[in-house]
Short mmCIF file of C-alpha atoms and ligand atoms in Angstrom, two decimals:
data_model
loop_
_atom_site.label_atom_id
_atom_site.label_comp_id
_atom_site.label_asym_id
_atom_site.label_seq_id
_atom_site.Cartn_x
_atom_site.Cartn_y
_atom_site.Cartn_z
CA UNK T 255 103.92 79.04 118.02
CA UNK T 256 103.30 76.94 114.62
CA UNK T 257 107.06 76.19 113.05
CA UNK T 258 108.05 77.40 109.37
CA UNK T 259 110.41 76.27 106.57
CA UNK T 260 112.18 79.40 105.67
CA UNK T 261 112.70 79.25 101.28
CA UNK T 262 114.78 81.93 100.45
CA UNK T 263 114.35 82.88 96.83
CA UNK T 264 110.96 80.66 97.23
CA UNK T 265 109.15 82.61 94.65
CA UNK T 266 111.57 82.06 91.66
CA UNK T 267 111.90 78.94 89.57
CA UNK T 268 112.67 76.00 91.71
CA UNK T 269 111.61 77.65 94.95
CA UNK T 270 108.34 77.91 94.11
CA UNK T 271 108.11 74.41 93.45
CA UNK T 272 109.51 73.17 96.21
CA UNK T 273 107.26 75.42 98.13
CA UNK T 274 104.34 73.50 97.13
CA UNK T 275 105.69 70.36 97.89
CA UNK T 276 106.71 71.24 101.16
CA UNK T 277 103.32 72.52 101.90
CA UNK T 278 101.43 69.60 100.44
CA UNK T 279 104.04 67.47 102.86
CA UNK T 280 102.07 69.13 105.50
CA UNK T 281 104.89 71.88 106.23
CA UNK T 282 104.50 75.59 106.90
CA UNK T 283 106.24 78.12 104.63
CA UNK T 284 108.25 81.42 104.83
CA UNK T 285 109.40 82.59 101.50
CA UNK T 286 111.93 85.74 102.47
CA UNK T 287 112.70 86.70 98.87
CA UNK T 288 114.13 89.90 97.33
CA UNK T 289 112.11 89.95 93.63
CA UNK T 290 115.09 90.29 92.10
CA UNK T 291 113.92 87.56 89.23
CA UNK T 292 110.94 86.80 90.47
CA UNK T 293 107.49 88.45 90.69
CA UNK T 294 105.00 88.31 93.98
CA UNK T 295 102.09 87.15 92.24
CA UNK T 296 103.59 83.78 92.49
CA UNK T 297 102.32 83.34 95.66
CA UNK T 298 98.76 83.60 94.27
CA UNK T 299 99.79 80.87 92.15
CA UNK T 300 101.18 78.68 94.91
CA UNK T 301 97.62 79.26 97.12
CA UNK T 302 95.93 78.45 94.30
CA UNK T 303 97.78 74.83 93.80
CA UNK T 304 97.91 74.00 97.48
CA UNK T 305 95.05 75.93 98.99
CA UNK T 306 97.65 77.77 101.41
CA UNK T 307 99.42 80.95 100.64
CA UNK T 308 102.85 80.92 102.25
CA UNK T 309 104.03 83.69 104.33
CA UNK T 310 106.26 85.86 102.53
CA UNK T 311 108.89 88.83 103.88
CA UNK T 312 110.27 90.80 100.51
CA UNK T 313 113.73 91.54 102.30
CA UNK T 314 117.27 90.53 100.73
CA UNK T 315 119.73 87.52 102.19
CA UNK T 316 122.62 90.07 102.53
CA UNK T 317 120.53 92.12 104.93
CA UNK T 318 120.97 91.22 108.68
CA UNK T 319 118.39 93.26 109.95
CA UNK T 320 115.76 91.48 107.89
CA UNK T 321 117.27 88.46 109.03
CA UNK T 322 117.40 88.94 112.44
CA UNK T 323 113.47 89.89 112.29
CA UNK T 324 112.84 86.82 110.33
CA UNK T 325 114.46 84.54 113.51
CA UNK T 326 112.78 86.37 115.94
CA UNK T 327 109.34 86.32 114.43
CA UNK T 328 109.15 83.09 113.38
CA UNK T 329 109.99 79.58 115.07
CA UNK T 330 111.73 78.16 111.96
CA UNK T 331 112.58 74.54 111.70
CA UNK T 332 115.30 74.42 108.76
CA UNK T 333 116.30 76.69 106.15
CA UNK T 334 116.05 75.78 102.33
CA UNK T 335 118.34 78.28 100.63
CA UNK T 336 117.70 78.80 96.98
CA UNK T 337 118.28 82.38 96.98
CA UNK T 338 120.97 83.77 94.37
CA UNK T 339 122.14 84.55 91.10
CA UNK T 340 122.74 81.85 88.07
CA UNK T 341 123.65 82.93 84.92
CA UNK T 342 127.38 81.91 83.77
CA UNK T 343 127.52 84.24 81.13
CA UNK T 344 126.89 87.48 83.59
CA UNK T 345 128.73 86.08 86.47
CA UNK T 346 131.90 86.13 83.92
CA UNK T 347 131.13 89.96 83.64
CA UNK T 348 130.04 90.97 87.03
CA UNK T 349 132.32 88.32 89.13
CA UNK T 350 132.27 90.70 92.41
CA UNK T 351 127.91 90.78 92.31
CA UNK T 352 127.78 86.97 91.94
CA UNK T 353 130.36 86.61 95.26
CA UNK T 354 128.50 89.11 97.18
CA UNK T 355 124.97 87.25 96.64
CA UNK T 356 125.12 84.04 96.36
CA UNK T 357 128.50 84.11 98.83
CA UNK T 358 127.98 86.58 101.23
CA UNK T 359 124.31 86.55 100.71
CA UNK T 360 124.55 82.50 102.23
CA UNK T 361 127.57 83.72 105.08
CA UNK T 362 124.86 86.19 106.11
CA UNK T 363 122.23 83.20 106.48
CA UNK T 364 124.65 81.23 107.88
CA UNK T 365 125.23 83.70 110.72
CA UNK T 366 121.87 84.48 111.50
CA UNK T 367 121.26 80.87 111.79
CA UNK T 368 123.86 80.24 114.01
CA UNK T 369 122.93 83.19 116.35
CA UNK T 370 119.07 81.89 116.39
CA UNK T 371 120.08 78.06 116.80
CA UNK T 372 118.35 76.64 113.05
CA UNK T 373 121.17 74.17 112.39
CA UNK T 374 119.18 72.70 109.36
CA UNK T 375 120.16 74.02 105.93
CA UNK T 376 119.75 72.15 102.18
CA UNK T 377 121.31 74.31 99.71
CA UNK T 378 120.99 74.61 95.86
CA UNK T 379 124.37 73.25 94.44
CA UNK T 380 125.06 72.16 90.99
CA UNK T 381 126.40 69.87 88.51
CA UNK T 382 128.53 72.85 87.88
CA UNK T 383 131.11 72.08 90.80
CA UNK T 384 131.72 69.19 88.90
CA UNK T 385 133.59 70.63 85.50
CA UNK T 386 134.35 68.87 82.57
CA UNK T 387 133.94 65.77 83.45
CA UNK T 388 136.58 63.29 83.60
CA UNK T 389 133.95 60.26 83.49
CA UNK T 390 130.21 59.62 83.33
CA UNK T 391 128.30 59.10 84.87
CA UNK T 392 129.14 61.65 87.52
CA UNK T 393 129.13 60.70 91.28
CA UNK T 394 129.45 62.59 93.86
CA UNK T 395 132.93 61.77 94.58
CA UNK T 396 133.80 63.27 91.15
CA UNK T 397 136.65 65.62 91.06
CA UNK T 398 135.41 69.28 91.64
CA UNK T 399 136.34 72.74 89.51
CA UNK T 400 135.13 75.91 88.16
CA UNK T 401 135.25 77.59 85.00
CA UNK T 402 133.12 80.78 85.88
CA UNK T 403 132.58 83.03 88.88
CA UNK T 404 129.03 81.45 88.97
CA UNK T 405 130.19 77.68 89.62
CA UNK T 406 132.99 78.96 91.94
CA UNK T 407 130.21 80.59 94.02
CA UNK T 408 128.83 77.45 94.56
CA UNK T 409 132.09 75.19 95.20
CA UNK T 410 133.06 78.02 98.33
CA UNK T 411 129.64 77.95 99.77
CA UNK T 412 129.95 73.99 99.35
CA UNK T 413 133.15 73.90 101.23
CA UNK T 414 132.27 77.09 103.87
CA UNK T 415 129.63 74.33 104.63
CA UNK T 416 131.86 71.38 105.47
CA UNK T 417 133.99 73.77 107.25
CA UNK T 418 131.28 74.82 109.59
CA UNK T 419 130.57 71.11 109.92
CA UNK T 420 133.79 69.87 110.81
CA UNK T 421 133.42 72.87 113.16
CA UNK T 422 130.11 71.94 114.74
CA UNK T 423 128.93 68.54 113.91
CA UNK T 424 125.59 69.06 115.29
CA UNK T 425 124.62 71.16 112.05
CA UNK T 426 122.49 68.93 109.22
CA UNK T 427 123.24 70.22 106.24
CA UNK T 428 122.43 68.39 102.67
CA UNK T 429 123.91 70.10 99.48
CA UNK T 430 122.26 69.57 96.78
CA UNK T 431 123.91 69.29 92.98
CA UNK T 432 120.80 69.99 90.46
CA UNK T 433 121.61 68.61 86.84
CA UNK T 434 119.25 70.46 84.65
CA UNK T 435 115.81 71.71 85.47
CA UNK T 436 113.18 71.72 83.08
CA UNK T 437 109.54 72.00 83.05
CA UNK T 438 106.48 73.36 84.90
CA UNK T 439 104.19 72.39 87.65
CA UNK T 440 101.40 70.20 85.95
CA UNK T 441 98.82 72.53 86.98
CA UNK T 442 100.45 75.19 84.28
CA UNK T 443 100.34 77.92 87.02
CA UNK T 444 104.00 78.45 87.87
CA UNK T 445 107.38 77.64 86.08
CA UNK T 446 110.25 79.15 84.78
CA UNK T 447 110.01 83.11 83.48
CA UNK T 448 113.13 84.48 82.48
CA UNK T 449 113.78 87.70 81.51
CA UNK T 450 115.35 88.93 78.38
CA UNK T 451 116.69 86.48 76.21
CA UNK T 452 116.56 83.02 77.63
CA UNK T 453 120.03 81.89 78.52
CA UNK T 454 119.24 77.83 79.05
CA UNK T 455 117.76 75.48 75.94
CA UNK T 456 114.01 75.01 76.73
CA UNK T 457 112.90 77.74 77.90
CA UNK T 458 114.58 79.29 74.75
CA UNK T 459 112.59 76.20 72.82
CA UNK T 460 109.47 76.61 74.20
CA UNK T 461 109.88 80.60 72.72
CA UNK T 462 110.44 79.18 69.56
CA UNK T 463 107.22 77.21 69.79
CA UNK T 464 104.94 79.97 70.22
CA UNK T 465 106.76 82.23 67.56
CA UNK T 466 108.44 84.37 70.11
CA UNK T 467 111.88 83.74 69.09
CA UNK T 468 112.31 83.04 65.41
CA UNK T 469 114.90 80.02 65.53
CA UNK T 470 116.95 78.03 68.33
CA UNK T 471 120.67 78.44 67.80
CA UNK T 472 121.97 75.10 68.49
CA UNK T 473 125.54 75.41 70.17
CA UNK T 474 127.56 73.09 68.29
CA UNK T 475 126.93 69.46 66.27
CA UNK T 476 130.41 68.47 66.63
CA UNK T 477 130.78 66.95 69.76
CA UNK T 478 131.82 63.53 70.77
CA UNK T 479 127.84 62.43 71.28
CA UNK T 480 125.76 60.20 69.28
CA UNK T 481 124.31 63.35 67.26
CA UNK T 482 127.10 65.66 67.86
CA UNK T 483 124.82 68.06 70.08
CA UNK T 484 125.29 68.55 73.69
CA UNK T 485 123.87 65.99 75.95
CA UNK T 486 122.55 66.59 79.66
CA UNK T 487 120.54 65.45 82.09
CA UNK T 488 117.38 67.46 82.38
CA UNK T 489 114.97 66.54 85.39
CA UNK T 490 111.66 67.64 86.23
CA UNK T 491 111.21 70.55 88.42
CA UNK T 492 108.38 69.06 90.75
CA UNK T 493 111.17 65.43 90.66
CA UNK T 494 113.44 68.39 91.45
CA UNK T 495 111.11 69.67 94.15
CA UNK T 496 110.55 66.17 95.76
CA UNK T 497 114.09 65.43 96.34
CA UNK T 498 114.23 68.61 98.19
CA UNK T 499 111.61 67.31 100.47
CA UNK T 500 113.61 63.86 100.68
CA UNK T 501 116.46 65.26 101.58
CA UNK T 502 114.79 67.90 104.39
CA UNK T 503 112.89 64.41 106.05
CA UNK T 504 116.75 63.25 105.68
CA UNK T 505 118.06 65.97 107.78
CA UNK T 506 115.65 66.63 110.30
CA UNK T 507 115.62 62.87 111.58
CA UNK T 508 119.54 62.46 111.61
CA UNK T 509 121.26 64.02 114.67
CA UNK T 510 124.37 65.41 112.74
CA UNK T 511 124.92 65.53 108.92
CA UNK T 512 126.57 66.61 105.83
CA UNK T 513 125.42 64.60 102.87
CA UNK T 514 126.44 65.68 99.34
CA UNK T 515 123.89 64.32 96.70
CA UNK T 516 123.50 64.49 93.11
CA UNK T 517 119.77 65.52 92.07
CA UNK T 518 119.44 64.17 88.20
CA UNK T 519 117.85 61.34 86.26
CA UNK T 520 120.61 59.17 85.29
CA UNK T 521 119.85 59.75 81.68
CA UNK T 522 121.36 61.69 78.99
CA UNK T 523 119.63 63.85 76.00
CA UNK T 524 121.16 65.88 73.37
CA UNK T 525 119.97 69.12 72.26
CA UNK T 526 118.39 67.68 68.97
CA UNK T 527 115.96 64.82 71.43
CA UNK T 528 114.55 67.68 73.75
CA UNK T 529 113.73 69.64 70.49
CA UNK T 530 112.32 66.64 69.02
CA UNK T 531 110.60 65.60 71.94
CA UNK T 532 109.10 69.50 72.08
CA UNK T 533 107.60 69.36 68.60
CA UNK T 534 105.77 66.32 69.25
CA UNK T 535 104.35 68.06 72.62
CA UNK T 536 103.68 70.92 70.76
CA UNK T 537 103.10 70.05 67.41
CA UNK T 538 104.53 72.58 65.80
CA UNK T 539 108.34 72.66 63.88
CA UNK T 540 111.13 74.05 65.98
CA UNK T 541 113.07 75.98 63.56
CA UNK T 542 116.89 76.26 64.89
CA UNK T 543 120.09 76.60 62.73
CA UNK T 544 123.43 75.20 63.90
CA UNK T 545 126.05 77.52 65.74
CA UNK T 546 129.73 77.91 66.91
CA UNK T 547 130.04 76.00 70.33
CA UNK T 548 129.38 77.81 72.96
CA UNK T 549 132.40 79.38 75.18
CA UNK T 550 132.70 77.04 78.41
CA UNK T 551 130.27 74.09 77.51
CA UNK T 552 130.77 70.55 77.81
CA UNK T 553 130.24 67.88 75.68
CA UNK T 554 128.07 65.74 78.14
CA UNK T 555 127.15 65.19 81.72
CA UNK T 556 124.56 63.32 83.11
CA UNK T 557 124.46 61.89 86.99
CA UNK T 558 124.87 58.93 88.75
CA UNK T 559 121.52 58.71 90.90
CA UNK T 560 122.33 55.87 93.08
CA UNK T 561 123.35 57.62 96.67
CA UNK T 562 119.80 59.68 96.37
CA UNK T 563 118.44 56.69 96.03
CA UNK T 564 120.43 55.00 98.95
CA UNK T 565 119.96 57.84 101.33
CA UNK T 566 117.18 59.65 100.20
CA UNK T 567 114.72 56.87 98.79
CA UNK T 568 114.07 59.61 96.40
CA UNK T 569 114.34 58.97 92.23
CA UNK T 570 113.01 61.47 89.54
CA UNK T 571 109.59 59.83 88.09
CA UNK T 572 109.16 62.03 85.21
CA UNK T 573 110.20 61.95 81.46
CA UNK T 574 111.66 64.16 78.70
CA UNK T 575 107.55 63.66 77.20
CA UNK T 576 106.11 65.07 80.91
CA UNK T 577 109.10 67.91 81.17
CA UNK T 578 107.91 69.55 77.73
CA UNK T 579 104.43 68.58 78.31
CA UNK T 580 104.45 70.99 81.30
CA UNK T 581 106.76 73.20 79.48
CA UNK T 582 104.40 73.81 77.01
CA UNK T 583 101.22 73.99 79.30
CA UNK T 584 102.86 76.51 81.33
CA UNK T 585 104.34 78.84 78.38
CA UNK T 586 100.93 79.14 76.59
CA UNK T 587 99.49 80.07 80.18
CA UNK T 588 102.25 82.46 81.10
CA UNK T 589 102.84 83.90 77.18
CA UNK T 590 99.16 84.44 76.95
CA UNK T 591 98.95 86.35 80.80
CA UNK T 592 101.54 88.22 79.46
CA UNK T 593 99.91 89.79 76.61
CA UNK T 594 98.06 92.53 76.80
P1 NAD I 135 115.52 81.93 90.16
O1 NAD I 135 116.26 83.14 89.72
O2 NAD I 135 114.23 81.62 89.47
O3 NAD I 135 115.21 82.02 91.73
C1 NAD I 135 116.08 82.66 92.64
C2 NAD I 135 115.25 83.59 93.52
O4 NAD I 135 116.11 84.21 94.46
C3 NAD I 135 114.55 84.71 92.73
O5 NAD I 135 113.18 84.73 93.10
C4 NAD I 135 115.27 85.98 93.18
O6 NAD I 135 114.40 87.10 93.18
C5 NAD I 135 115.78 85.60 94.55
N1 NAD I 135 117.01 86.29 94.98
C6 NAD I 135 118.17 86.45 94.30
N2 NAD I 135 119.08 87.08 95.05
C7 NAD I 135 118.47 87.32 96.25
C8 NAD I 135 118.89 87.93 97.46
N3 NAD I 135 120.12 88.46 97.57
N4 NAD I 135 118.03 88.01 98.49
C9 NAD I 135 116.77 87.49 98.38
N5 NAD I 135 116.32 86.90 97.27
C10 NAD I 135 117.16 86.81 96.22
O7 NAD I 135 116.53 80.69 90.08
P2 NAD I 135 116.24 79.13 90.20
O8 NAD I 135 116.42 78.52 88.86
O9 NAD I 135 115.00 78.89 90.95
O10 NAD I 135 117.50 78.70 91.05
C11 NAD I 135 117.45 78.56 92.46
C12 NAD I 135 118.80 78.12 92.98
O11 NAD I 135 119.19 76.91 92.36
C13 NAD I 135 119.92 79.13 92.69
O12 NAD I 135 120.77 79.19 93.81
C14 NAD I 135 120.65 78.52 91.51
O13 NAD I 135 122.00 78.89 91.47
C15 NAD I 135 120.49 77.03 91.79
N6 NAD I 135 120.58 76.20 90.57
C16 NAD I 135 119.74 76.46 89.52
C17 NAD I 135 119.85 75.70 88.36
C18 NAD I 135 118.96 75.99 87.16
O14 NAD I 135 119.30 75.54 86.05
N7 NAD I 135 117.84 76.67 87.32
C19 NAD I 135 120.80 74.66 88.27
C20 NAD I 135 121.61 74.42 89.37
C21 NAD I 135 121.50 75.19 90.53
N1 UFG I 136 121.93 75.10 74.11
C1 UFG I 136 121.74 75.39 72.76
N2 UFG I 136 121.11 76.55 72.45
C2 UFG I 136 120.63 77.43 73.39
C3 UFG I 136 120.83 77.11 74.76
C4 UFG I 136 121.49 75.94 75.08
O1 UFG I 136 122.16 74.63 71.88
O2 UFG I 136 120.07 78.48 73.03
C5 UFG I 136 122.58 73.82 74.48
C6 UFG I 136 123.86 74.00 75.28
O3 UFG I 136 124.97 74.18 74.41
C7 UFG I 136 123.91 72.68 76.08
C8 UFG I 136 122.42 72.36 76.32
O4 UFG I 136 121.70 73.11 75.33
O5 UFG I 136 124.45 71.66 75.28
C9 UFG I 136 121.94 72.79 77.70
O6 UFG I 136 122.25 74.17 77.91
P1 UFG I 136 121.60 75.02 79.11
O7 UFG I 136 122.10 76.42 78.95
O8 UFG I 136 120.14 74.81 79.15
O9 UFG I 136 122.19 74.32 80.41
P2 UFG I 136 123.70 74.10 80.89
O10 UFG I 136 123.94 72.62 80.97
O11 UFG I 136 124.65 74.87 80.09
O12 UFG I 136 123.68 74.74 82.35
C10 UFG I 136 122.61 74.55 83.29
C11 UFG I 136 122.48 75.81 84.15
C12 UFG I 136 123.70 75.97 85.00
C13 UFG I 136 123.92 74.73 85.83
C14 UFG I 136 123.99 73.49 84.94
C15 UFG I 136 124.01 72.27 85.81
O13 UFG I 136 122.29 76.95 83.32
O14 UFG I 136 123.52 77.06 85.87
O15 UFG I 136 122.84 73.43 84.09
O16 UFG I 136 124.15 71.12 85.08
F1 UFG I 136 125.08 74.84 86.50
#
């Protein structure tokens, strides 16, 4: 019996990335994913990049009957949980839907791990836990807090995860902190498709480009950055997807861990660079007008990259030029599937 990477949520946004490098790091995949936010003809996509489609079970995280069949049928090695909800904004409206996916969604993984012996698990984290922060740039040993149901979901998973640990030490567990993911595989065939209005900046920029959206609101020029905008650290999804494969090599050759580690660049950009650097990729004028801050941002936050690089002999390669180059490739493939 041929072993699998389980990817829950594996055909959204950064799962279906990661997918691709796991399987062109010579790994079998199992994406068990609910289509919640995400649409099954990803998995054509991913075949076509890596010449293998990966299994897939549509079946949701919360359900243990799925989950049971998905330990039983397969022989899975680890378990690469990306699998949730993410958008601040709704999680401040519907606080009891964000605990029950992404926090009893991961206690029912969890379980069904523990019952079927899979003791490896890297979980999707974020810069979130860390706050406002009190200095930059932000390691790992940062103070942690939450401003919105969303980031406390991810601070109780973090700590149900050191508590089952300290409980069991021979569990290998890496959580991961994403900064900000941008961009698109190279190949323009997947990337990031969000429905409605886009919440985040370049998706929301790339709209602009292709006269989707009329202007960008920019959330605030008075900040204390060197333009006033909001500065973060935006990494490339297939940098993104690497790490992920880093830290999975990580786990499975270390008897017993629990490593924390921040997945970002190092570097900073405000809102007004990314839109620059997205007209030159696109060559077109990103119209945006200047807007009251946003509730709950932060000024600035980029990472300090230096334990992913001790541990994990992973750093990001890409630039702000190859994020909205693949941006841009992938939004005038997917806008132009789209019509009709
Ligand atoms: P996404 O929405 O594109 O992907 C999540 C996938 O999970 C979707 O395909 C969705 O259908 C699926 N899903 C949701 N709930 C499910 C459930 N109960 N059962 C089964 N499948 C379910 O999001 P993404 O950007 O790829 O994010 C992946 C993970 O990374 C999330 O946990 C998110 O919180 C975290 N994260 C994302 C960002 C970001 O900016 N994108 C930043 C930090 C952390
Ligand atoms: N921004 C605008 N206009 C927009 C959208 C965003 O000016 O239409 C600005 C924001 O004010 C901020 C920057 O662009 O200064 C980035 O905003 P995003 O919404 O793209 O990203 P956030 O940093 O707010 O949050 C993202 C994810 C979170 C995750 C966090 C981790 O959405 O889920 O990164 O760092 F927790």
């Amino acid at each position: 019996m041929s072993s699998f990477i389980l990817v829950t949520g594996g055909t959204g946004y950064i799962g279906s990335h990661t997918t691709v490098a796991l399987q062109q790091a010579g790994h079998q995949v199992l994406i068990l994913d609910n289509l919640s936010n995400s649409s099954v003809s990803v998995l054509d996509a991913i075949a076509a990049i890596s010449g293998q489609r990966p299994d897939f079970i549509e079946g949701d995280i919360r359900d243990a009957t799925v989950l049971a069949r998905v330990f039983c049928d397969y022989r899975i090695d680890a378990v690469m949980h990306f699998a949730g909800l993410k958008a601040v904004g709704e999680s401040v409206q519907f606080p009891l839907r964000y605990y029950d996916n992404n926090v009893h969604g991961s206690l029912q993984l969890l379980s069904a791990m523990q019952t079927a012996n899979v003791r490896t698990f890297i979980f999707s984290s974020s810069a979130t836990v860390y706050g406002d922060p009190q200095f930059l740039p932000l390691t790992e040993d940062h103070p942690l807090s939450s401003t919105n149901p969303y980031g406390h979901s991810k601070l109780m998973v973090e700590e149900i995860l050191a508590n089952l640990y300290q409980s069991e030490d021979y569990w290998r567990i890496a959580r991961l902190r994403y900064f900000n993911p941008v961009g698109a595989h190279s190949s323009g065939l997947i990337g990031e498709a969000p429905q409605g209005i886009p919440n985040n900046l370049m998706p929301f920029v790339a709209q602009v480009a292709t006269g989707t959206r009329e202007h960008l609101q920019v959330f605030g020029n008075d900040y204390d950055t060197p333009d006033g905008t909001g500065v973060r650290d935006y990494i490339h999804v297939q940098d993104l997807a690497d790490g992920h494969v880093a830290a999975l090599k990580h786990c499975l050759n270390s008897a017993s861990e629990l490593l924390t580690v921040n997945l970002g660049t190092g570097i900073g950009y405000s809102v007004l660079e990314m839109v620059k650097a997205f007209e030159r990729t696109s060559d077109t004028s990103i119209a945006y007008k200047i807007a009251p801050r946003r509730p709950g941002d932060i000024a600035a936050c980029w990472a300090d990259t230096l334990l992913a690089e001790q541990t994990l002999g992973w750093k990001a390669q890409k630039g702000i030029q190859e994020m909205c180059d693949d941006a841009w490739r992938w939004q005038r493939h997917f806008a132009s599937r789209e019509k009709p």
